[in-house]
PDB file of N, CA and C in Angstrom:
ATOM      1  N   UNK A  19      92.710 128.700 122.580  1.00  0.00           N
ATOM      2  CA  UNK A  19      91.892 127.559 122.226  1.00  0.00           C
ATOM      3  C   UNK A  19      91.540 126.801 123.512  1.00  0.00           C
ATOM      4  N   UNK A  20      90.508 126.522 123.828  1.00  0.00           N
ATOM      5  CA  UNK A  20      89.940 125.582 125.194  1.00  0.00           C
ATOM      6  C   UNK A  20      90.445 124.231 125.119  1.00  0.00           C
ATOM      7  N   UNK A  21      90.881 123.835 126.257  1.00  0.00           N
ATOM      8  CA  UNK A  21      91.170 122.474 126.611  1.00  0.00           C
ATOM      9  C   UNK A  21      90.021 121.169 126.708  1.00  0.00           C
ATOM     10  N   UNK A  22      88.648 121.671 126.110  1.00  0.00           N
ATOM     11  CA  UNK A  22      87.775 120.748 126.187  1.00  0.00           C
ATOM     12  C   UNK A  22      87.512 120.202 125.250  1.00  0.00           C
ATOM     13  N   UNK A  23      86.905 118.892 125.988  1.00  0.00           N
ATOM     14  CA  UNK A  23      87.268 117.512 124.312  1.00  0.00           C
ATOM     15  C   UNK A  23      85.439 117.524 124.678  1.00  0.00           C
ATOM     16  N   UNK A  24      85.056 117.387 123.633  1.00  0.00           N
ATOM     17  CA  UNK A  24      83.288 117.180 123.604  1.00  0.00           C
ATOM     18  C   UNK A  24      83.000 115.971 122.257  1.00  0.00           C
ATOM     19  N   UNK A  25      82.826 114.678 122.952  1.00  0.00           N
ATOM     20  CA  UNK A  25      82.395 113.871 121.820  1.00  0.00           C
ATOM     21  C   UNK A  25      81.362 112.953 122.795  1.00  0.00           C
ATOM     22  N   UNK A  26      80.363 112.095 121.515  1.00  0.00           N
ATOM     23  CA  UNK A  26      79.195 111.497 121.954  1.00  0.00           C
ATOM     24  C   UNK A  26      79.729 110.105 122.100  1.00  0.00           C
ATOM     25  N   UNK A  27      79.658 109.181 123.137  1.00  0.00           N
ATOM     26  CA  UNK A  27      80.069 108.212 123.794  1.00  0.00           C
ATOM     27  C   UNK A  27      79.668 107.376 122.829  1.00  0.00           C
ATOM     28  N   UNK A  28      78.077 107.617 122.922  1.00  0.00           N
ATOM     29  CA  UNK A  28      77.257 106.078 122.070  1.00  0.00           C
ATOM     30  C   UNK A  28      78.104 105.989 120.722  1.00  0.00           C
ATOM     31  N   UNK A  29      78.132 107.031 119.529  1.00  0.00           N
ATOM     32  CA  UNK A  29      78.620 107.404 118.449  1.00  0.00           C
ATOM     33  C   UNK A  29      79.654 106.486 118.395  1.00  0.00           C
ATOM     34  N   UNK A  30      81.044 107.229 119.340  1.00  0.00           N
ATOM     35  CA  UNK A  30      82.005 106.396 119.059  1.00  0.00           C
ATOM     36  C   UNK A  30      82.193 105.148 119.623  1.00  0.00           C
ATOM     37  N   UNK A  31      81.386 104.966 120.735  1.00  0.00           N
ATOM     38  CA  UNK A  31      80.915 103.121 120.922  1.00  0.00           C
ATOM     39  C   UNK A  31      80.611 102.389 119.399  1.00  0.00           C
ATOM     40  N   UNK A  32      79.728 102.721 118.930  1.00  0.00           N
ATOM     41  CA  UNK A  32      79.325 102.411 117.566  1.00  0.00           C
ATOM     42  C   UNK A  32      80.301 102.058 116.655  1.00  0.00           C
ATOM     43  N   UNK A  33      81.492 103.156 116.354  1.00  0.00           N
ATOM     44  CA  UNK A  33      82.659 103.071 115.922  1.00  0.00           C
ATOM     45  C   UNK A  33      83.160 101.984 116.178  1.00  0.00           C
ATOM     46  N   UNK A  34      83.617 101.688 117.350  1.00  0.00           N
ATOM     47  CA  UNK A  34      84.294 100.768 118.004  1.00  0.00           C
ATOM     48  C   UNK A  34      83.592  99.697 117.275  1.00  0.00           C
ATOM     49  N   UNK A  35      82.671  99.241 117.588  1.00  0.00           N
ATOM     50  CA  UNK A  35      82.327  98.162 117.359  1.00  0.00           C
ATOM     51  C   UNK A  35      81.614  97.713 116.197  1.00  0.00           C
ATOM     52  N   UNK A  36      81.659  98.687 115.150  1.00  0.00           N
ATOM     53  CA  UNK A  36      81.874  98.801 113.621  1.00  0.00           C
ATOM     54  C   UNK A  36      83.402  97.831 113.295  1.00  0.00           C
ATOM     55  N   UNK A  37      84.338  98.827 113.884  1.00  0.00           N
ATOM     56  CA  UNK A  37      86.088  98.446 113.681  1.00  0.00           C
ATOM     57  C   UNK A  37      86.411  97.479 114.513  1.00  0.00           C
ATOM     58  N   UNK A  38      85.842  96.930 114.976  1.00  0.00           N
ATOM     59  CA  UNK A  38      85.563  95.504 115.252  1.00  0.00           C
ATOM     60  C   UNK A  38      85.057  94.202 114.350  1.00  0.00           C
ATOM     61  N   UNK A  39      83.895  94.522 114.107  1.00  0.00           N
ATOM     62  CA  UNK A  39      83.688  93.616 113.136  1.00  0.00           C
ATOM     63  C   UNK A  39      84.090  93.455 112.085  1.00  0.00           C
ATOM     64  N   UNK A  40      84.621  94.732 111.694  1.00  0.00           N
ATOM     65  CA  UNK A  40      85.694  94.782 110.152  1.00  0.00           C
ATOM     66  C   UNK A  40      86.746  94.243 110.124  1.00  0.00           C
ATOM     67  N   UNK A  41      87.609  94.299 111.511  1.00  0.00           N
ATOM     68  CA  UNK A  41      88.955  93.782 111.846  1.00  0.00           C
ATOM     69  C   UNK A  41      88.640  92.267 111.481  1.00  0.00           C
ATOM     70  N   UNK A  42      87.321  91.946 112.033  1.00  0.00           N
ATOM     71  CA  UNK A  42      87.315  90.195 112.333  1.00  0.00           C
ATOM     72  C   UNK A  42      86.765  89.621 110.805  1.00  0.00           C
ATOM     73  N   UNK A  43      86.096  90.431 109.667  1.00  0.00           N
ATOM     74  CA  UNK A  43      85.753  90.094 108.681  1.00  0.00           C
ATOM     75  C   UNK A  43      87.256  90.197 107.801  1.00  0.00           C
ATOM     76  N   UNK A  44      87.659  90.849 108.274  1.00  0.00           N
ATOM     77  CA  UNK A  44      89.039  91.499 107.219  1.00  0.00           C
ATOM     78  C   UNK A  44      90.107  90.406 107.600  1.00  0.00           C
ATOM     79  N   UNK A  45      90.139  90.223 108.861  1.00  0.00           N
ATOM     80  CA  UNK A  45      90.928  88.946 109.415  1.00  0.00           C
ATOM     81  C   UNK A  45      90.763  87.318 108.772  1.00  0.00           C
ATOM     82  N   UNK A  46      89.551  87.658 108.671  1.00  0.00           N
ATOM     83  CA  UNK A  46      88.890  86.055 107.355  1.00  0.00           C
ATOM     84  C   UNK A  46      89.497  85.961 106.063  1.00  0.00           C
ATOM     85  N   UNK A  47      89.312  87.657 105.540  1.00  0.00           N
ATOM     86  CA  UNK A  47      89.894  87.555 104.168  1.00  0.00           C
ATOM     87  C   UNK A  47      91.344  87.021 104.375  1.00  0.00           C
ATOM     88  N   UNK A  48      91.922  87.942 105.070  1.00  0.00           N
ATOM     89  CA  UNK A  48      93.352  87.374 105.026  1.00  0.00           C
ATOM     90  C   UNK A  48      94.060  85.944 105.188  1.00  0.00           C
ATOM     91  N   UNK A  49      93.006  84.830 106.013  1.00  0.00           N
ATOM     92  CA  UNK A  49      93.377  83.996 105.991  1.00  0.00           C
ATOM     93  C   UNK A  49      93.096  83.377 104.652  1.00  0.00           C
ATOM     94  N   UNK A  50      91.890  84.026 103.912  1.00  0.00           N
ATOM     95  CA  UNK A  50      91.385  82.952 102.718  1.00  0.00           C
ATOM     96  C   UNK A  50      92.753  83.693 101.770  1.00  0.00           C
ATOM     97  N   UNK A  51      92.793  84.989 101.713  1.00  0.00           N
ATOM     98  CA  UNK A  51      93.982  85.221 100.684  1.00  0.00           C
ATOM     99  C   UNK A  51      94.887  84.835 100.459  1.00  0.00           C
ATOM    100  N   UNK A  52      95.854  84.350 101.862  1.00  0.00           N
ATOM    101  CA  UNK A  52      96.860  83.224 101.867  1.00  0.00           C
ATOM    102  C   UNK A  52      97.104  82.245 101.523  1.00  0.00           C
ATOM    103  N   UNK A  53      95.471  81.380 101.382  1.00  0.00           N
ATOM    104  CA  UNK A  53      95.944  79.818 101.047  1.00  0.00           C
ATOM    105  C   UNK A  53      95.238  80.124  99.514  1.00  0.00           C
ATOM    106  N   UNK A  54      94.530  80.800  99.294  1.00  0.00           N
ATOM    107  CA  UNK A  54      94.406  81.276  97.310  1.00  0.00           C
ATOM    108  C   UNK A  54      95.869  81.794  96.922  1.00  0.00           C
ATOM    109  N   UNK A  55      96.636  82.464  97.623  1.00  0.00           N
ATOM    110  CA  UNK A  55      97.883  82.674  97.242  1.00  0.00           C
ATOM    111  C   UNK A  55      98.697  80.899  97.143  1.00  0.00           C
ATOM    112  N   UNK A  56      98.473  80.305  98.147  1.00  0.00           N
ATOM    113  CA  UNK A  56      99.779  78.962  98.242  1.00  0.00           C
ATOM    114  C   UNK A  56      98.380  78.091  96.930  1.00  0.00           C
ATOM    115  N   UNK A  57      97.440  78.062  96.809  1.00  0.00           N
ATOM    116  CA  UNK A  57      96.880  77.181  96.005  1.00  0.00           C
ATOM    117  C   UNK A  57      97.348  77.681  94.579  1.00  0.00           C
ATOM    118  N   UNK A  58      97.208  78.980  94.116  1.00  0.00           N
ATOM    119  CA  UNK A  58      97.487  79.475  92.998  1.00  0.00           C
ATOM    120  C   UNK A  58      99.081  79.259  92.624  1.00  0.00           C
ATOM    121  N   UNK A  59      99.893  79.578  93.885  1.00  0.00           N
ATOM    122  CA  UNK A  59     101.104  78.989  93.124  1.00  0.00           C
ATOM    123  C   UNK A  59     101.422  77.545  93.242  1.00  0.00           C
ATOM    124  N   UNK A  60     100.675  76.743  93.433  1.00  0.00           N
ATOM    125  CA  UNK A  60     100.968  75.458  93.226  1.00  0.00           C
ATOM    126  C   UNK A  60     100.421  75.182  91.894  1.00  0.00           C
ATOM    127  N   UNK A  61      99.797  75.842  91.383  1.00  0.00           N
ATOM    128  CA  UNK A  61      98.573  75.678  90.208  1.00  0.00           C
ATOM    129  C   UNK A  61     100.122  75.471  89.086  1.00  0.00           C
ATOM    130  N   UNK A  62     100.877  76.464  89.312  1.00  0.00           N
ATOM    131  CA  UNK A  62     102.088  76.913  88.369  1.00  0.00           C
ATOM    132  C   UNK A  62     103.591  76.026  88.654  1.00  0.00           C
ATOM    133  N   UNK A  63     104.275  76.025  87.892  1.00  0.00           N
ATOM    134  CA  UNK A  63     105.462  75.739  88.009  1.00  0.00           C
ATOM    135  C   UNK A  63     106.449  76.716  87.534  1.00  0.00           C
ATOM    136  N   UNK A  64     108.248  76.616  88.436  1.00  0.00           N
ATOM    137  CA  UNK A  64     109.376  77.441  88.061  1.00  0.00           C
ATOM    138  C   UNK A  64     108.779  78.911  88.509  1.00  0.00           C
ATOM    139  N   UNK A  65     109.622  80.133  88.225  1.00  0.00           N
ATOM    140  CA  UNK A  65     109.625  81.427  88.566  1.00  0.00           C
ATOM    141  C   UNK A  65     108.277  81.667  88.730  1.00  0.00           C
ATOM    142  N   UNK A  66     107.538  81.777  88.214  1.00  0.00           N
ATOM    143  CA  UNK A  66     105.984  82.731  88.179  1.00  0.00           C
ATOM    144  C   UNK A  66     105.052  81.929  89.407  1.00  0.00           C
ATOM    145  N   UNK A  67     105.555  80.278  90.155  1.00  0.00           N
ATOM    146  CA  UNK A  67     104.654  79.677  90.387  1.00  0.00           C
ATOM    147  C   UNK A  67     105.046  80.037  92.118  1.00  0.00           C
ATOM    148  N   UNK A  68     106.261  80.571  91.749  1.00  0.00           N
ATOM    149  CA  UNK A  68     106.805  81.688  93.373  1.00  0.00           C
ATOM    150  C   UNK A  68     106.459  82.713  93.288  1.00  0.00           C
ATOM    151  N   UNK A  69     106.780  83.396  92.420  1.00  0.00           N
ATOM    152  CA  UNK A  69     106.387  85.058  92.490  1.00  0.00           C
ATOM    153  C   UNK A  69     104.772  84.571  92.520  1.00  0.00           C
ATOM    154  N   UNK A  70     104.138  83.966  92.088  1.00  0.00           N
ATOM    155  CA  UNK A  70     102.444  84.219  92.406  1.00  0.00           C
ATOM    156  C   UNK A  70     102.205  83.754  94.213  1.00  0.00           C
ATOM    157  N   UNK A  71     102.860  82.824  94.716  1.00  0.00           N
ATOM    158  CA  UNK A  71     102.823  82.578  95.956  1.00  0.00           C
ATOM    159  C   UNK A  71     103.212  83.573  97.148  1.00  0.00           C
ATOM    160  N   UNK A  72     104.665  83.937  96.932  1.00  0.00           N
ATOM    161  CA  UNK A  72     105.193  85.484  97.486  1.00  0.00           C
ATOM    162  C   UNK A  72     104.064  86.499  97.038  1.00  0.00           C
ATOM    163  N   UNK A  73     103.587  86.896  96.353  1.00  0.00           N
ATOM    164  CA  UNK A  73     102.933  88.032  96.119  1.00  0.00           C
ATOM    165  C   UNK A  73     101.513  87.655  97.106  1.00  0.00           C
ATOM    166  N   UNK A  74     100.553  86.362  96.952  1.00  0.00           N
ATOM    167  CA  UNK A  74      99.922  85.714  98.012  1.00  0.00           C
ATOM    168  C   UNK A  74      99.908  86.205  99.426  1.00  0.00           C
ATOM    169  N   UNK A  75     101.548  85.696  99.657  1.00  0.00           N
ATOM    170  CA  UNK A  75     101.426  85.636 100.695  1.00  0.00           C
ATOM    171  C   UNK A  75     102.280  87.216 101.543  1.00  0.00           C
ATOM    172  N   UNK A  76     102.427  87.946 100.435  1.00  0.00           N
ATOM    173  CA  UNK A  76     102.665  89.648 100.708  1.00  0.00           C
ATOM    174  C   UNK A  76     100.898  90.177 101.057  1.00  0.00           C
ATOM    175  N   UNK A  77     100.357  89.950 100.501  1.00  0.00           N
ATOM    176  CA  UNK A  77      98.898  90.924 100.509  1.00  0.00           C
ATOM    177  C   UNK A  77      98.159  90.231 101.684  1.00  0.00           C
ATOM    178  N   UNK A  78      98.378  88.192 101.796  1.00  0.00           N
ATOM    179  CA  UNK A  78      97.659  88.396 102.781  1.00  0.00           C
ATOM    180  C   UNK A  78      97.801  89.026 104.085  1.00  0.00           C
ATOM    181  N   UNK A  79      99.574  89.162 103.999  1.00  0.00           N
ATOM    182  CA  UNK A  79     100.273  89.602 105.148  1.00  0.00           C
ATOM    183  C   UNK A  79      99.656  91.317 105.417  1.00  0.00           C
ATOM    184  N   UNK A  80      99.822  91.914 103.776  1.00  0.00           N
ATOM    185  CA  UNK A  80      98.782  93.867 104.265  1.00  0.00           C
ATOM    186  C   UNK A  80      97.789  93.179 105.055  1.00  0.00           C
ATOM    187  N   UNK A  81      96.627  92.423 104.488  1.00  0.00           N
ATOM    188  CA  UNK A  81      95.448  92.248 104.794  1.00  0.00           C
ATOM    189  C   UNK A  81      95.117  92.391 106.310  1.00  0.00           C
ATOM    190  N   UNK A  82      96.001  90.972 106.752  1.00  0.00           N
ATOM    191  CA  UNK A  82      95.722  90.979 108.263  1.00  0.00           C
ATOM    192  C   UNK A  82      96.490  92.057 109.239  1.00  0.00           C
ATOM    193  N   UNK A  83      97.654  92.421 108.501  1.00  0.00           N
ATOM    194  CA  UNK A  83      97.739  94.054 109.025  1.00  0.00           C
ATOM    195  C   UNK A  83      97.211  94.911 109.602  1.00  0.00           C
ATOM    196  N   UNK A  84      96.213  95.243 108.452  1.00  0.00           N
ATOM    197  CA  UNK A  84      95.149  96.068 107.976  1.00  0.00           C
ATOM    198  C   UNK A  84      93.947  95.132 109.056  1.00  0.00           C
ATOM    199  N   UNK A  85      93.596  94.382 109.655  1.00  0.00           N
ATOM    200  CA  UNK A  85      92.532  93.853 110.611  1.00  0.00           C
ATOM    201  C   UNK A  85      93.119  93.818 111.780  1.00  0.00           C
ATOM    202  N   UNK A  86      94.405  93.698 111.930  1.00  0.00           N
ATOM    203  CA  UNK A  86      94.738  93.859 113.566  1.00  0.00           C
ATOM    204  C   UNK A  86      94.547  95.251 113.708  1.00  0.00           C
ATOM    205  N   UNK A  87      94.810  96.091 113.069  1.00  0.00           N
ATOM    206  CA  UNK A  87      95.191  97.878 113.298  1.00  0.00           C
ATOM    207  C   UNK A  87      93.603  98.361 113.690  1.00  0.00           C
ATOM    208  N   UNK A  88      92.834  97.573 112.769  1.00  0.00           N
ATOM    209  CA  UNK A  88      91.441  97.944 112.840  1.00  0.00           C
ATOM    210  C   UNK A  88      91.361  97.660 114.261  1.00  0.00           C
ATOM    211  N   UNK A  89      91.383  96.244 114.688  1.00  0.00           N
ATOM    212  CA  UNK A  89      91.132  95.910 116.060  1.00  0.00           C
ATOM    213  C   UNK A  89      91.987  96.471 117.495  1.00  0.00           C
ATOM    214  N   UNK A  90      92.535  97.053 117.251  1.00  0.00           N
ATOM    215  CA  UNK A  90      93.982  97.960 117.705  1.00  0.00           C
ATOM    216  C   UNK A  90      92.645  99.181 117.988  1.00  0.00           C
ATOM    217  N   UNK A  91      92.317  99.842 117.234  1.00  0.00           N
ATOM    218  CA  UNK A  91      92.115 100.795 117.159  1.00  0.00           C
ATOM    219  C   UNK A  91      90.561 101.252 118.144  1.00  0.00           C
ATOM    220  N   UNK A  92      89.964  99.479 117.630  1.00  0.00           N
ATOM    221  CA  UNK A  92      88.215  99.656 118.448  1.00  0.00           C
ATOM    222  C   UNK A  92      89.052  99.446 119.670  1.00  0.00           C
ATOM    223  N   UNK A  93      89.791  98.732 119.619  1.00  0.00           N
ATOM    224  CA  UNK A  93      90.367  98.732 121.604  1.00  0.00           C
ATOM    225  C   UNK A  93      90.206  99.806 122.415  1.00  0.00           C
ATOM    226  N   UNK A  94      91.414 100.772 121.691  1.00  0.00           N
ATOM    227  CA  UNK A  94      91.858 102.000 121.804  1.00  0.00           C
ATOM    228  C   UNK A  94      90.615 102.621 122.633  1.00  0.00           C
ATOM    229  N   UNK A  95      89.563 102.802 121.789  1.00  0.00           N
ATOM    230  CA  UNK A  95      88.676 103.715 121.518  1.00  0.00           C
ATOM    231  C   UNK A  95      87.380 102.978 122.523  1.00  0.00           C
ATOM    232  N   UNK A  96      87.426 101.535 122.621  1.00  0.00           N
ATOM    233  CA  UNK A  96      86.544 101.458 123.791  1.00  0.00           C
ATOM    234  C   UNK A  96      87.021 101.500 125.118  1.00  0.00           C
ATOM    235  N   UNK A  97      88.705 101.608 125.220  1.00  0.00           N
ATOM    236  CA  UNK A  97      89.514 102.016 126.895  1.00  0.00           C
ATOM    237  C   UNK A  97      89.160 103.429 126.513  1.00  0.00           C
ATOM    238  N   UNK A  98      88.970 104.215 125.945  1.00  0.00           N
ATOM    239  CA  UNK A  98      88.678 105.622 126.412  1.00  0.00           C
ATOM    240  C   UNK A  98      87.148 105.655 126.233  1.00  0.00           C
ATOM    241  N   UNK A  99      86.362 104.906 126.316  1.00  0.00           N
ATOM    242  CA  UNK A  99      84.598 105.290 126.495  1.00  0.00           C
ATOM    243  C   UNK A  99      84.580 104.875 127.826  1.00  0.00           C
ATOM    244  N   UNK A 100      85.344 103.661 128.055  1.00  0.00           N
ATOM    245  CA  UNK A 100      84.872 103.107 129.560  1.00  0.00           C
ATOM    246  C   UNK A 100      85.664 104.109 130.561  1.00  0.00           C
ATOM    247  N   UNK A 101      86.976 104.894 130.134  1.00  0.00           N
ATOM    248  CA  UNK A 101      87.402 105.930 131.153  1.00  0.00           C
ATOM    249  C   UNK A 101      86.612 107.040 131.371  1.00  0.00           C
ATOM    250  N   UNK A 102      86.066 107.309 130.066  1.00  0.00           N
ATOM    251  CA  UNK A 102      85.060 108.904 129.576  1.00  0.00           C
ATOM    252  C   UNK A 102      83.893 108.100 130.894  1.00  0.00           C
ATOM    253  N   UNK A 103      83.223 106.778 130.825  1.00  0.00           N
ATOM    254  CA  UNK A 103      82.265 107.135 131.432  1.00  0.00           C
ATOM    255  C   UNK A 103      82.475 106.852 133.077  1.00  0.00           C
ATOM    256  N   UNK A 104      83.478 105.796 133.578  1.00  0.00           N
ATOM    257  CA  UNK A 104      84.357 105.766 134.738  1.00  0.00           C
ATOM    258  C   UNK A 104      84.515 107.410 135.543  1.00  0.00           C
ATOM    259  N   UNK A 105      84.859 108.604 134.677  1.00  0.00           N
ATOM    260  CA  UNK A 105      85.318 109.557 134.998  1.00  0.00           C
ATOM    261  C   UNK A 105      83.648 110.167 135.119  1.00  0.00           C
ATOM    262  N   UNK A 106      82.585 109.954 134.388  1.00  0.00           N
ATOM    263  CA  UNK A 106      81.813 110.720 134.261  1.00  0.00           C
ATOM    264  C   UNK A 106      81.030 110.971 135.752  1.00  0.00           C
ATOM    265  N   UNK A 107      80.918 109.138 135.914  1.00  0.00           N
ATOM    266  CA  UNK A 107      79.972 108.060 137.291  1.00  0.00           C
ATOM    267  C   UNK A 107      80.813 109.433 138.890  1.00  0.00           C
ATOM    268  N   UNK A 108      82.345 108.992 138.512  1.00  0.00           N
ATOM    269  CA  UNK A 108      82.768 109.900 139.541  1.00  0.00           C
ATOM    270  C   UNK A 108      82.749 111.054 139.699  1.00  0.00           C
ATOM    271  N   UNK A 109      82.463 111.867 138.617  1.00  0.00           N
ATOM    272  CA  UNK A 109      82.315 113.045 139.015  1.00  0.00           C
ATOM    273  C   UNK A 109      80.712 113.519 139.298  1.00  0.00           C
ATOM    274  N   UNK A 110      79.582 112.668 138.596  1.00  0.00           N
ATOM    275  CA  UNK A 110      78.755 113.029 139.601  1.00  0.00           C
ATOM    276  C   UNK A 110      78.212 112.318 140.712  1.00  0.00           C
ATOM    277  N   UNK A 111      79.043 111.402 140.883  1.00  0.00           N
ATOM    278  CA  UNK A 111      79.036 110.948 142.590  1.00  0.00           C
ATOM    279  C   UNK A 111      79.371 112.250 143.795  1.00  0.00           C
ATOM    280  N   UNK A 112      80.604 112.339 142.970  1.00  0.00           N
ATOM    281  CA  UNK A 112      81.312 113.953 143.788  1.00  0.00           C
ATOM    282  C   UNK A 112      80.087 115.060 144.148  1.00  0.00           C
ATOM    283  N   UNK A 113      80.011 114.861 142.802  1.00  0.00           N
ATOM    284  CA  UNK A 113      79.012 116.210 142.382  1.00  0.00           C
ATOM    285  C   UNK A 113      77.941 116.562 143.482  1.00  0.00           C
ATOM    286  N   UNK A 114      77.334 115.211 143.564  1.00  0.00           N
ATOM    287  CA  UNK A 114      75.867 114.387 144.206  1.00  0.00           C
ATOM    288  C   UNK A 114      76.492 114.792 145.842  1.00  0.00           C
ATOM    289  N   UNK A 115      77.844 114.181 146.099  1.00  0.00           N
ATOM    290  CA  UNK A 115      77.664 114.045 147.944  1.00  0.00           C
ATOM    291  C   UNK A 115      77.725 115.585 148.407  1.00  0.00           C
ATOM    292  N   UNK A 116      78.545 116.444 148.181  1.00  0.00           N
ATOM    293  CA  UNK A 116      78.053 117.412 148.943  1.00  0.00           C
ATOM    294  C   UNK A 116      78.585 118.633 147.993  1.00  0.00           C
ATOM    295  N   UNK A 117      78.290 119.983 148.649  1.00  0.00           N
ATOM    296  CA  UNK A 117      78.432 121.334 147.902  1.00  0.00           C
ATOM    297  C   UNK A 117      79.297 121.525 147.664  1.00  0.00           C
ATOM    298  N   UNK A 118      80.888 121.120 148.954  1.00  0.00           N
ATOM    299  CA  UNK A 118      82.154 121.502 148.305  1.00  0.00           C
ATOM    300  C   UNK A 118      82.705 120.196 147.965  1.00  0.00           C
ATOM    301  N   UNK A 119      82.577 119.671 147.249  1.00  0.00           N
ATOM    302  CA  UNK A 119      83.234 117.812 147.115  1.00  0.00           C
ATOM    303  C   UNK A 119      84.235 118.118 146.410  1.00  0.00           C
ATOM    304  N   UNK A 120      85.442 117.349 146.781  1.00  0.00           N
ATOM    305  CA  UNK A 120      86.575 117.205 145.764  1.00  0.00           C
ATOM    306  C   UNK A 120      86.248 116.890 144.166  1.00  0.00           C
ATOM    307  N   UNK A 121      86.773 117.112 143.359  1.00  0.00           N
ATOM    308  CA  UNK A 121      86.547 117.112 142.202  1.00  0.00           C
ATOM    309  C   UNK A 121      87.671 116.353 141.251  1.00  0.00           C
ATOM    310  N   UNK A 122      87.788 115.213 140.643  1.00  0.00           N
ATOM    311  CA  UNK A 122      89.420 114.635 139.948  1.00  0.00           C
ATOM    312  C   UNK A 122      89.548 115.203 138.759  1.00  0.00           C
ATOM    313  N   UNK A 123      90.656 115.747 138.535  1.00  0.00           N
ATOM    314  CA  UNK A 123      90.729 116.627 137.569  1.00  0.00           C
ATOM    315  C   UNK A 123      91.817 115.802 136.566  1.00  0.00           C
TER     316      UNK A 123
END
């Protein structure tokens, strides 16, 4: 099997910054889910008016989880576009100065 990775920069730029804006929309929900969680159990009294607050404040806790990981992830993925194209600039600089040019492998 070949050691070569072949993907389109712009594409997963795009990605990135798709899972970006999702992280930061998803990051909203979670804050609104939290205080609909503490408003709803104030709504209640005794056992159910906790368990509705805990449960609140369990999902908003997935939620923003679930938006950092997103934003985790466009990170990820835009430190390897700016290396993909860092690596690209240098190798045809190399390429460009002369016939036998060092090459970074």
């Amino acid at each position: 099997m070949p050691d070569t990775v072949t993907m389109q920069l712009d594409a997963v730029q795009a990605l990135a910054a798709q899972l970006t804006d999702l992280g930061a929309e998803v990051a909203v929900d979670g804050g609104t889910t939290r205080a609909e969680g503490t408003r709803l159990g104030q709504a209640l009294t005794g056992p159910a008016a906790d368990e509705l607050a805990a449960a609140g404040a369990a999902w908003a806790g997935s939620v923003e989880v679930l938006a950092n990981r997103a934003q985790v992830v466009a990170t990820g993925l835009e430190q390897a576009i700016a290396s993909y194209r860092a690596l690209d600039g240098l190798l045809t600089q190399r390429m460009g100065a002369a016939p036998h040019a060092a090459v970074a492998r």
